[in-house]
Short mmCIF file of C-alpha atoms in Angstrom, two decimals:
data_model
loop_
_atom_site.label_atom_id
_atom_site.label_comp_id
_atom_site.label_asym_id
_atom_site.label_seq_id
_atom_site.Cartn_x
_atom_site.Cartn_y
_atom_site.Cartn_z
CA UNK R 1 0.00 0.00 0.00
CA UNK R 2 1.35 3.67 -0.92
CA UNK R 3 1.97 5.80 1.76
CA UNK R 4 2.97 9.60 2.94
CA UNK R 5 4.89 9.52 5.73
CA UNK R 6 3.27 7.61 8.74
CA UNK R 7 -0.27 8.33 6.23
CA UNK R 8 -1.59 5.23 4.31
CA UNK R 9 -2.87 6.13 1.02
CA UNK R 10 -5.97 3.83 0.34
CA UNK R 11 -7.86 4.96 -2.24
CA UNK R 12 -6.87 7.73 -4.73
CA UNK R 13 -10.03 9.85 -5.10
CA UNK R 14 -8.84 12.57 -8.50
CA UNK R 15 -5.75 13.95 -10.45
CA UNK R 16 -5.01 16.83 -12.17
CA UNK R 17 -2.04 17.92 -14.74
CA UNK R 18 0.38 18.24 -11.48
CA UNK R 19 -0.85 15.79 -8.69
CA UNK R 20 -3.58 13.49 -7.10
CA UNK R 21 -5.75 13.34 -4.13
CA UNK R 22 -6.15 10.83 -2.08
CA UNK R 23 -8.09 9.01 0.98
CA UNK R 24 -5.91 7.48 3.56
CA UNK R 25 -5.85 7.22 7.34
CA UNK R 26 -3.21 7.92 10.12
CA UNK R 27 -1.22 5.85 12.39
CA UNK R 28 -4.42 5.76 14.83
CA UNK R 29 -6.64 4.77 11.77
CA UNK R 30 -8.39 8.31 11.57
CA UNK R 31 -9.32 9.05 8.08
CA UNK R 32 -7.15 12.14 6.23
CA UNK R 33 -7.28 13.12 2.62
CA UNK R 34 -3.62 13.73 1.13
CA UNK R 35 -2.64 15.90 -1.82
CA UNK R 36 0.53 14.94 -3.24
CA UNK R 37 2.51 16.37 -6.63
CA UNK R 38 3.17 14.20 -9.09
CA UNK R 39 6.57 13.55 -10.51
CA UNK R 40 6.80 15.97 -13.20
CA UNK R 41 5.91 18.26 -11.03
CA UNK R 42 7.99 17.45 -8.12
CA UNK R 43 11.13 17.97 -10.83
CA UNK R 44 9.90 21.52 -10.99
CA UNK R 45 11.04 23.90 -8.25
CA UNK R 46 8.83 26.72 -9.40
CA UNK R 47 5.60 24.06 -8.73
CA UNK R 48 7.35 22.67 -5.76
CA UNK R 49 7.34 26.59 -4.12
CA UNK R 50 3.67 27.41 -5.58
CA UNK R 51 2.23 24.05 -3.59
CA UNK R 52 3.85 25.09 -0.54
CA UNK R 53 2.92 28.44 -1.09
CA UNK R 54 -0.64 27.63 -1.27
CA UNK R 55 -0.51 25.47 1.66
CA UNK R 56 0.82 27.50 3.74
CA UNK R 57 -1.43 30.43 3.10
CA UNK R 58 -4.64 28.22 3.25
CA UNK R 59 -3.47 27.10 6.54
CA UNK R 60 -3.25 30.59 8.04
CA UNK R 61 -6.39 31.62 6.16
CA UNK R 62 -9.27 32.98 8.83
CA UNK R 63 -11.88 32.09 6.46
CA UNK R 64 -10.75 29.05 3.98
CA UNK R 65 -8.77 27.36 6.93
CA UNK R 66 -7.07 24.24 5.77
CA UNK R 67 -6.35 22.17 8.86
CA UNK R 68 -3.34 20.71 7.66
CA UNK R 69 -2.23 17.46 10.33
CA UNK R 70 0.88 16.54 8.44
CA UNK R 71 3.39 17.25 5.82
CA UNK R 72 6.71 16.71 3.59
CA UNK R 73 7.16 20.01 1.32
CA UNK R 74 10.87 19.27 0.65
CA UNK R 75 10.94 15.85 -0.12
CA UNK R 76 11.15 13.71 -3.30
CA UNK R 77 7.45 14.44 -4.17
CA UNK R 78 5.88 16.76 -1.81
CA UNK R 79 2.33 15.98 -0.04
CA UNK R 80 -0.16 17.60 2.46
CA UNK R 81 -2.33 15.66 4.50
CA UNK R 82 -5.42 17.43 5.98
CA UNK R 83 -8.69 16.02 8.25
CA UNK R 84 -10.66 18.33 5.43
CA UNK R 85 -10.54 18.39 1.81
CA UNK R 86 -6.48 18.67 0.74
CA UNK R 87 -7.82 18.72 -2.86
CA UNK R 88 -8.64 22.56 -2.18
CA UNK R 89 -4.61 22.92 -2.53
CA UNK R 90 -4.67 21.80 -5.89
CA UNK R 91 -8.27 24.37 -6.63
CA UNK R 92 -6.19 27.38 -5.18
CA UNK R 93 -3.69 26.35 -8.04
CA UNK R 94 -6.11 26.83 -10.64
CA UNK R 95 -6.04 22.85 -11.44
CA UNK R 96 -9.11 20.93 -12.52
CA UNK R 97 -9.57 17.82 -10.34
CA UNK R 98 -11.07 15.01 -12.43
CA UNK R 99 -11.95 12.39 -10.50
CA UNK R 100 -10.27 8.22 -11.04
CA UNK R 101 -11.83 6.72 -13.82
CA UNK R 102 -12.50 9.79 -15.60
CA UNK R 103 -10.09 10.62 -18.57
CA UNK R 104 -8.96 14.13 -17.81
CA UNK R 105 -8.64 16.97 -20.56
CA UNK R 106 -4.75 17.65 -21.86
CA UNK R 107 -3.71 20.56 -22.16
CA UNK R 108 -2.73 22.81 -25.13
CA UNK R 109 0.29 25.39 -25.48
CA UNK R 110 -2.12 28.32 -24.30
CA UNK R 111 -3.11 26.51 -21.24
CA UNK R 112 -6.61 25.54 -22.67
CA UNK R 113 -8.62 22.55 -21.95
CA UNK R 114 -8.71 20.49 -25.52
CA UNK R 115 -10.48 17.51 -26.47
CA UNK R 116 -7.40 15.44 -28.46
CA UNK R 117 -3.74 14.78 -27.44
CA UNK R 118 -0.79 15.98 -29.04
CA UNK R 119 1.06 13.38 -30.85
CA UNK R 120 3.82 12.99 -28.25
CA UNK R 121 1.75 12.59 -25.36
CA UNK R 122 -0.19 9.11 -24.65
CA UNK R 123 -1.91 7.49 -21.91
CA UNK R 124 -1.08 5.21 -19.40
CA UNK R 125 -3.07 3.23 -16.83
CA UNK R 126 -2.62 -0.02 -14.88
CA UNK R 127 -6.14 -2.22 -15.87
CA UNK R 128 -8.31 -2.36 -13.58
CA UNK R 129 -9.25 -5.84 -11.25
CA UNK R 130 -12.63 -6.49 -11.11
CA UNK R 131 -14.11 -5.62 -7.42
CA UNK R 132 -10.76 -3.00 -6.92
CA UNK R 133 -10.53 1.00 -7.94
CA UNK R 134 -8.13 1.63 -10.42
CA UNK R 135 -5.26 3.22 -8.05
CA UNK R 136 -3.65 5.36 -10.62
CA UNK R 137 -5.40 7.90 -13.08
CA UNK R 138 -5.34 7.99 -16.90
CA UNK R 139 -2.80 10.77 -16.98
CA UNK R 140 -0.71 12.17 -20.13
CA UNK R 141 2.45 10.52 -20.16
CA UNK R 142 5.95 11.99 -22.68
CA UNK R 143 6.50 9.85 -24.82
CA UNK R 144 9.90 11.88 -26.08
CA UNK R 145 11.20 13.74 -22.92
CA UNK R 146 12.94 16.24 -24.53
CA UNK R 147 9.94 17.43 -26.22
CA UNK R 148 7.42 19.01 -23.38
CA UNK R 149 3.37 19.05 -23.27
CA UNK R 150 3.97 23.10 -24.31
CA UNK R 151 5.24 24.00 -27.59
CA UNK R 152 5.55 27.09 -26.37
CA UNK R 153 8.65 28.25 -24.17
CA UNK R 154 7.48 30.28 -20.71
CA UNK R 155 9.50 33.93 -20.78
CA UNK R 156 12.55 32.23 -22.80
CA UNK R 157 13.23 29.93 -19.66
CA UNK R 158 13.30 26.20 -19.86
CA UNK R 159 9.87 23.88 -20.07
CA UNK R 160 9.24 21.44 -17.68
CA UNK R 161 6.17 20.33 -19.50
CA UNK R 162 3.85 21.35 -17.32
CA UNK R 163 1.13 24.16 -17.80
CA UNK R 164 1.50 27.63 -16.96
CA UNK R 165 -0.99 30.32 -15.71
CA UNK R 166 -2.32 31.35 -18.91
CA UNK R 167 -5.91 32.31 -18.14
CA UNK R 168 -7.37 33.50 -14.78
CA UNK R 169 -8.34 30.55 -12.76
CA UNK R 170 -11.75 29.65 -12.06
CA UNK R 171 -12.11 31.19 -8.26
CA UNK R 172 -14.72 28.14 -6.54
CA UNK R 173 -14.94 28.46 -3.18
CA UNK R 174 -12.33 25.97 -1.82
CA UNK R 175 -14.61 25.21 1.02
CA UNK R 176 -16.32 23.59 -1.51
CA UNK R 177 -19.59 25.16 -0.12
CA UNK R 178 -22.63 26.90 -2.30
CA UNK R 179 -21.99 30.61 -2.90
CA UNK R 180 -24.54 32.76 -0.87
CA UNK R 181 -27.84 33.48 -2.48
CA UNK R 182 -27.44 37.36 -3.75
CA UNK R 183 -30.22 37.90 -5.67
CA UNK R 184 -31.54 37.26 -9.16
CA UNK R 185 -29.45 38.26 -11.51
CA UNK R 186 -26.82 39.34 -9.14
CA UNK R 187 -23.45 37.33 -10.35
CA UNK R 188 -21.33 35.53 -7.51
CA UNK R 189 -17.87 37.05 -6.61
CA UNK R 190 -14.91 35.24 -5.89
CA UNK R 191 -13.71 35.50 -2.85
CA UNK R 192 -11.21 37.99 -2.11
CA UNK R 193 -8.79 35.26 -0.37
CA UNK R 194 -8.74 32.60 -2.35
CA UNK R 195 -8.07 35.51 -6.23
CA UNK R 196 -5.12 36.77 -3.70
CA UNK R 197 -3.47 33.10 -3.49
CA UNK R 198 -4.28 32.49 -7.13
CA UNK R 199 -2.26 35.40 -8.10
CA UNK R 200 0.36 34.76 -5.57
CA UNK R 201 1.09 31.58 -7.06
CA UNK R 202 0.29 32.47 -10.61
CA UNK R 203 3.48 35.18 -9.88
CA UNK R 204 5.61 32.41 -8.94
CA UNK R 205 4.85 29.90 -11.30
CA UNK R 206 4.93 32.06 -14.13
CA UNK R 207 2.40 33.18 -17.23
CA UNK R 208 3.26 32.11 -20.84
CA UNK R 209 3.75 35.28 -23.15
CA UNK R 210 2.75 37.74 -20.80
CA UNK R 211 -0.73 36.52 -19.95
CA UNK R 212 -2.77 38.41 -17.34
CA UNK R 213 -3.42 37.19 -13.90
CA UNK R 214 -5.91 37.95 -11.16
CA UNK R 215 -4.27 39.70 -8.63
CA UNK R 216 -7.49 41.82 -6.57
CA UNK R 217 -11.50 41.15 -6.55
CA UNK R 218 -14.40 42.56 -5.57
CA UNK R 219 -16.08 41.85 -2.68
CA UNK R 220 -18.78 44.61 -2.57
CA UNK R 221 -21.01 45.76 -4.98
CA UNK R 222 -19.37 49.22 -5.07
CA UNK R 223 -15.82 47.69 -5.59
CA UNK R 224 -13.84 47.45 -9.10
CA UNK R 225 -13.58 44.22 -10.96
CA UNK R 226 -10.50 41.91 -10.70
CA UNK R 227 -7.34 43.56 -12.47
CA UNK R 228 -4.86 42.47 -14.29
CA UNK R 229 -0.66 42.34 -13.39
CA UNK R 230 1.70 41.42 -16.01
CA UNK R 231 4.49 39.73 -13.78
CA UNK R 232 6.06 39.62 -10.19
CA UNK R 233 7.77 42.97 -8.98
CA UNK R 234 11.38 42.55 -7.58
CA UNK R 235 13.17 45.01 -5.43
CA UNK R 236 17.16 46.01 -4.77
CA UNK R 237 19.03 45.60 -1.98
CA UNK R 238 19.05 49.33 -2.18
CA UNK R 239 15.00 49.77 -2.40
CA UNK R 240 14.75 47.19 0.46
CA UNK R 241 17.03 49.26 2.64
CA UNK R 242 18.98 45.49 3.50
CA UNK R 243 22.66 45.84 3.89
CA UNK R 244 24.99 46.40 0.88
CA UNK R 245 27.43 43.44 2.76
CA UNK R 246 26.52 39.86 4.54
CA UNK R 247 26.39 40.24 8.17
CA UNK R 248 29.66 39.40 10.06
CA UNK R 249 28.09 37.45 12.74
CA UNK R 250 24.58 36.94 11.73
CA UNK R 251 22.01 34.66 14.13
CA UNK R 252 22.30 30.69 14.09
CA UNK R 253 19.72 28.48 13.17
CA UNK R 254 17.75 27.62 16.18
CA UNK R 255 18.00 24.22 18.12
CA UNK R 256 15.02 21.76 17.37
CA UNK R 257 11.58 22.34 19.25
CA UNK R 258 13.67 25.33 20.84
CA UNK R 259 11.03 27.87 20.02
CA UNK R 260 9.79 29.29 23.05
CA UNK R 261 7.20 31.76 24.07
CA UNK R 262 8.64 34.91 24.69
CA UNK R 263 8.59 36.65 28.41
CA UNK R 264 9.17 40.63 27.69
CA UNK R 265 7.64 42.68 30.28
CA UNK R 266 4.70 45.10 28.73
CA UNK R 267 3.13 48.40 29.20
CA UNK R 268 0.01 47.32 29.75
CA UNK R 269 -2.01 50.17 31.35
CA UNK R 270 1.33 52.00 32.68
CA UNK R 271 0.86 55.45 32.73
CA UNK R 272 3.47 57.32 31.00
CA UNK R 273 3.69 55.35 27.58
CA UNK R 274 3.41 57.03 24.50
CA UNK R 275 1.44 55.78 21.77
CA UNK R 276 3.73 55.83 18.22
CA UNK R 277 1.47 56.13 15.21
CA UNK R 278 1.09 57.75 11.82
CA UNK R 279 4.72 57.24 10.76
CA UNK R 280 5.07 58.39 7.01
CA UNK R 281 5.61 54.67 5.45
CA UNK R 282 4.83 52.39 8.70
CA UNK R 283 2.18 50.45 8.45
CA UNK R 284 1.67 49.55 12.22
CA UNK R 285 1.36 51.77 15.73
CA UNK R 286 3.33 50.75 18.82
CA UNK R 287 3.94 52.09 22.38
CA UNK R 288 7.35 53.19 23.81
CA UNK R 289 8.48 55.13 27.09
CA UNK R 290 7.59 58.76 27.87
CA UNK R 291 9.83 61.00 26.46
CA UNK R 292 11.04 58.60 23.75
CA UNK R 293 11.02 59.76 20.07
CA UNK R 294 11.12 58.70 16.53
CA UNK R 295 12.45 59.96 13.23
CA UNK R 296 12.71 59.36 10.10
CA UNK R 297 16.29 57.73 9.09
CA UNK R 298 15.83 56.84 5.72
CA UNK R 299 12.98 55.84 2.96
CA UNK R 300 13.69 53.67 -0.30
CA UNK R 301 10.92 52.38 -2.62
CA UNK R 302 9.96 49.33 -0.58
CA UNK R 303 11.18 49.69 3.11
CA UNK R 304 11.46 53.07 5.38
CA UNK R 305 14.26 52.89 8.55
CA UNK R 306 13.07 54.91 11.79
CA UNK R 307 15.06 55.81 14.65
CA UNK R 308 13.47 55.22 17.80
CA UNK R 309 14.59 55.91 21.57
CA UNK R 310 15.84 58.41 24.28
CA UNK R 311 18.08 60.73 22.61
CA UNK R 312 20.94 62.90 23.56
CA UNK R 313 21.77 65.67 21.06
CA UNK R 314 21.56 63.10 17.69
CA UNK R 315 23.11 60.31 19.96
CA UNK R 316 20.10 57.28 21.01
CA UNK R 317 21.20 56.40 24.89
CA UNK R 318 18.34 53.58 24.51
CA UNK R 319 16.62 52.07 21.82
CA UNK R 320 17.54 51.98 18.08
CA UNK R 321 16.42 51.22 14.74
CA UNK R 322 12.93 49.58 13.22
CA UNK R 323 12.69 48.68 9.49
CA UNK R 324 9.47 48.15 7.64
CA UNK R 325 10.15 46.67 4.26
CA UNK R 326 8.39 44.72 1.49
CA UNK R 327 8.88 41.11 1.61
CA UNK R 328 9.29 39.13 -2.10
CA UNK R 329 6.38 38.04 -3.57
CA UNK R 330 5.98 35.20 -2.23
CA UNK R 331 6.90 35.23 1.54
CA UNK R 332 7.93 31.45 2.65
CA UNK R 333 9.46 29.79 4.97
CA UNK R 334 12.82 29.85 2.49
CA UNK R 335 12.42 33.33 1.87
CA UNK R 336 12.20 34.48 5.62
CA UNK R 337 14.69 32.63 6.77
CA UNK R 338 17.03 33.76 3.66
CA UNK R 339 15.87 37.55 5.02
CA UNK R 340 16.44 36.91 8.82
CA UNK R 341 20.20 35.58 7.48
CA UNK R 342 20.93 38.99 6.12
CA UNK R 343 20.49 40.47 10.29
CA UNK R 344 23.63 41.43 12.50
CA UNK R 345 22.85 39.30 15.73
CA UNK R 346 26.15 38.94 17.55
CA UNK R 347 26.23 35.47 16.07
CA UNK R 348 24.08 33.90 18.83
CA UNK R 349 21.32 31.33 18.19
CA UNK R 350 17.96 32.51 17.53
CA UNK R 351 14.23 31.70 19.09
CA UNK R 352 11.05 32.34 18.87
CA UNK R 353 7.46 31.98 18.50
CA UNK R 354 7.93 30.42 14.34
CA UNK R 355 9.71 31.79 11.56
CA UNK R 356 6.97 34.71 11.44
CA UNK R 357 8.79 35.51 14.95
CA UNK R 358 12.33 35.39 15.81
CA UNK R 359 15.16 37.28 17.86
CA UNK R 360 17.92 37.45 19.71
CA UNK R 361 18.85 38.60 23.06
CA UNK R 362 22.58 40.03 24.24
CA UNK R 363 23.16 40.72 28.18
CA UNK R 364 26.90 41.48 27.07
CA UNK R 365 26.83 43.67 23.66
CA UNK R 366 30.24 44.52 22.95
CA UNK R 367 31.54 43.16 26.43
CA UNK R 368 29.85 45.89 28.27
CA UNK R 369 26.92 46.01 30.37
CA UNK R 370 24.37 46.59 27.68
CA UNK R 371 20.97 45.19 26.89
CA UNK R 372 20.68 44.29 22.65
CA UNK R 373 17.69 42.91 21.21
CA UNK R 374 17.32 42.04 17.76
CA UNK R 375 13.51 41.12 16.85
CA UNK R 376 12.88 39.79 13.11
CA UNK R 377 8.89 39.52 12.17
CA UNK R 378 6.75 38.87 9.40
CA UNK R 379 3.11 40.61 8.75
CA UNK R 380 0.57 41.24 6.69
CA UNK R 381 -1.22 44.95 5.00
CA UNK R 382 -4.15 43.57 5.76
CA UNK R 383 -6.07 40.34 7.54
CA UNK R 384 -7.26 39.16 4.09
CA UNK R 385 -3.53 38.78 2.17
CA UNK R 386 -0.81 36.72 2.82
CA UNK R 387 2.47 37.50 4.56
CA UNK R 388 4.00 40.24 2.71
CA UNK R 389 5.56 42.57 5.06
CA UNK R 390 8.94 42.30 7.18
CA UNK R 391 9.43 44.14 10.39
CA UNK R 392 13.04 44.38 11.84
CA UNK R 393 13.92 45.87 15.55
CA UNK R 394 17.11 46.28 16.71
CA UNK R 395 17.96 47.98 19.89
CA UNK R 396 20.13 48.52 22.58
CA UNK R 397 20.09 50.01 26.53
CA UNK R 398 22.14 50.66 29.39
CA UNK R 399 21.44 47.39 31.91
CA UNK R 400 18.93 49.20 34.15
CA UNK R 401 17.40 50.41 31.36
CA UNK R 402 16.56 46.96 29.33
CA UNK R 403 13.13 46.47 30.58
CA UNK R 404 12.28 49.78 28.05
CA UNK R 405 13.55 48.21 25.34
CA UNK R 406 11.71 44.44 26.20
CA UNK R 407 8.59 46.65 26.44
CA UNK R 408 8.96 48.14 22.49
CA UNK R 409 9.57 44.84 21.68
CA UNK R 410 6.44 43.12 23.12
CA UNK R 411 4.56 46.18 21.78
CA UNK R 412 5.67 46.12 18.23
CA UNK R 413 5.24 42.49 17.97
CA UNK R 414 2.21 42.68 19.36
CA UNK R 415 0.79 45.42 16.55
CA UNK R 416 2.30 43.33 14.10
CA UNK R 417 2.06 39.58 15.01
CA UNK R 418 0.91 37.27 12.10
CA UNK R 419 -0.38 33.56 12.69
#
């Protein structure tokens, strides 16, 4: 019997052009559905990073929650296993699911659904025992693989044979449930969530000869139609505000499990605290200590650089700096890490709350008595979208003077926080 991890896979329930659902159980017998890629896809990092993309953002989703209960992105053929519907993966990908048994659509160079094969793509499927499911799908199958599914080339880059994003994906509900009733003659919207993934991944993946993608949708009957983008938008160093040079000592990868909750003091109701908002380019309000202020260092196209704390003349005698910056457009676990790598932390090991959360704490910076915190976070513009901001603290105090800097800390990742 196949299997996914510690997951048996039973019965395979559909397919599409990059992977297959199926019904399994766990080690304790309870029943899980499991979407897996298949291999041609698995040999493509750009469909590798769109299906863990779009499972990670479905399981942080308020509204399409997947409950994901176990998972392999980085092995040979990644998989998801979920006590719901894991198929809704593969919908957020813009894939048609046909169901086993069913002979599923090929597609042509423009990414359309056709009703014949080309002439270097056949079938394959293992016959079927009387009284048993067929366990594997009709599926198209290279018969010469140098030549790919796609005649056509995606932006000059290397085929994999797989299909790319060419028309906007149809936006079901991955919840699978009926769209509310609006009225007669009142067409259903897509929901604002699941067009946001679509595009995310659309970006990533790539569209053949410039192709539009969704990227927005309406949600109210006053708001505009979905619009169009023509490709992902990358940023410098230089517009990110990161450092021109790799950090000398940067953080080390934290210990296994060693991720723990984090025990800053607060400000709670203390009187005194000023509240910090309406910072030109800073998308989130925080508290800090009376008398504390903040001012603008510098401002690129896609990150601004404040310095916060108690000054003397131009000289900070506690606190430091906070950057707000765009993160790529797709904001993984790979790419956060990569971004938390590029931080001075005095080379010591970091923790945290996830990979959303992370920093580092110094009771000795430079040998001296001094407090340093270094606080690396991930948000969001707004509850709807995926991760797609990075916030970056970095601060130091005289000894007696670290619980004002803890206190920022808490306050900032409180404002800011992302599950």
């Amino acid at each position: 019997m196949p299997t996914a991890g510690s997951y048996r896979l039973e019965h395979q329930l559909s397919s599409c052009t990059v992977g297959e659902v199926w019904s399994g159980a766990d080690e304790q017998g309870r029943p899980v559905t499991v979407a897996r890629l298949n291999e041609l896809a698995s040999a493509d990092s750009r469909w590798r990073d769109a299906f863990a993309a779009a499972t990670e953002t479905l399981a942080a989703s308020e509204t399409d929650r997947l409950a994901v209960t176990g998972s392999d992105l980085a092995g040979e053929r990644p998989w998801v296993a979920s006590d719901g519907d894991a198929g809704a993966i593969f919908t957020v990908l813009g894939q048609d699911l046909t169901p086993v048994g069913a002979v599923p659509a090929t597609l042509s160079a423009a990414g359309m659904a056709t009703d014949h094969q080309p002439d270097s793509v056949r079938t394959e499927s293992r016959p079927s025992v009387e009284g048993e499911p067929p366990t594997e799908p009709l599926r198209p199958v290279l018969t010469d693989p140098a030549q790919p599914v796609s005649a056509a080339p995606v932006s000059g880059l290397p085929t994999s044979g797989l299909p790319s994003f060419d028309q906007p994906v149809s936006a079901v509900p991955v919840s699978g449930a009926p769209a509310p009733y609006r009225g007669m003659g009142s067409p259903p919207r897509p929901g604002r969530l699941l067009l946001l993934i679509v595009g995310l991944v659309s970006l990533l993946v790539g569209a053949a000869g410039g192709a539009a993608i969704v990227a927005a949708a309406s949600v109210g009957d006053d708001e505009p139609a979905p619009v169009a983008s023509s490709g992902p938008v990358t940023f410098t160093d230089a517009q990110l505000l990161l450092p021109s040079t790799q950090p000398a000592a940067p953080g080390q990868s934290p210990e296994p499990d060693e991720w723990p909750d984090n025990n800053w003091p607060t400000f709670g109701d203390q009187a005194g605290a000023t509240e910090v908002s309406g910072l030109e380019g800073l998308g989130f309000s925080f508290q800090t200590p009376e008398g504390w202020k903040c001012v603008l260092a510098e401002k690129a196209d896609a990150a601004v650089h404040y310095r916060c704390g108690a000054f003397d003349g131009d000289t900070i005698t506690a606190g430091g700096d906070i950057f707000y910056r765009t993160c790529p457009a797709v904001c993984d676990n790979t790419t956060r890490v990569a971004l938390r790598a590029r931080e001075e932390a005095w080379g010591l090991r970091w923790t945290g709350g996830t990979t959303v959360q992370s920093w580092v704490e110094n009771p000795s910076v430079n040998g001296k008595p001094e407090f340093g915190l270094v606080y690396v976070g991930f948000t969001r513009t707004a509850v709807e979208q995926v991760l797609n901001r990075e916030v970056v603290l970095r601060m130091t105090a005289p000894a007696d003077r670290a619980d004002d800097v803890k206190k920022v800390a808490a306050s900032v990742l409180d404002h800011t926080y992302a599950q």
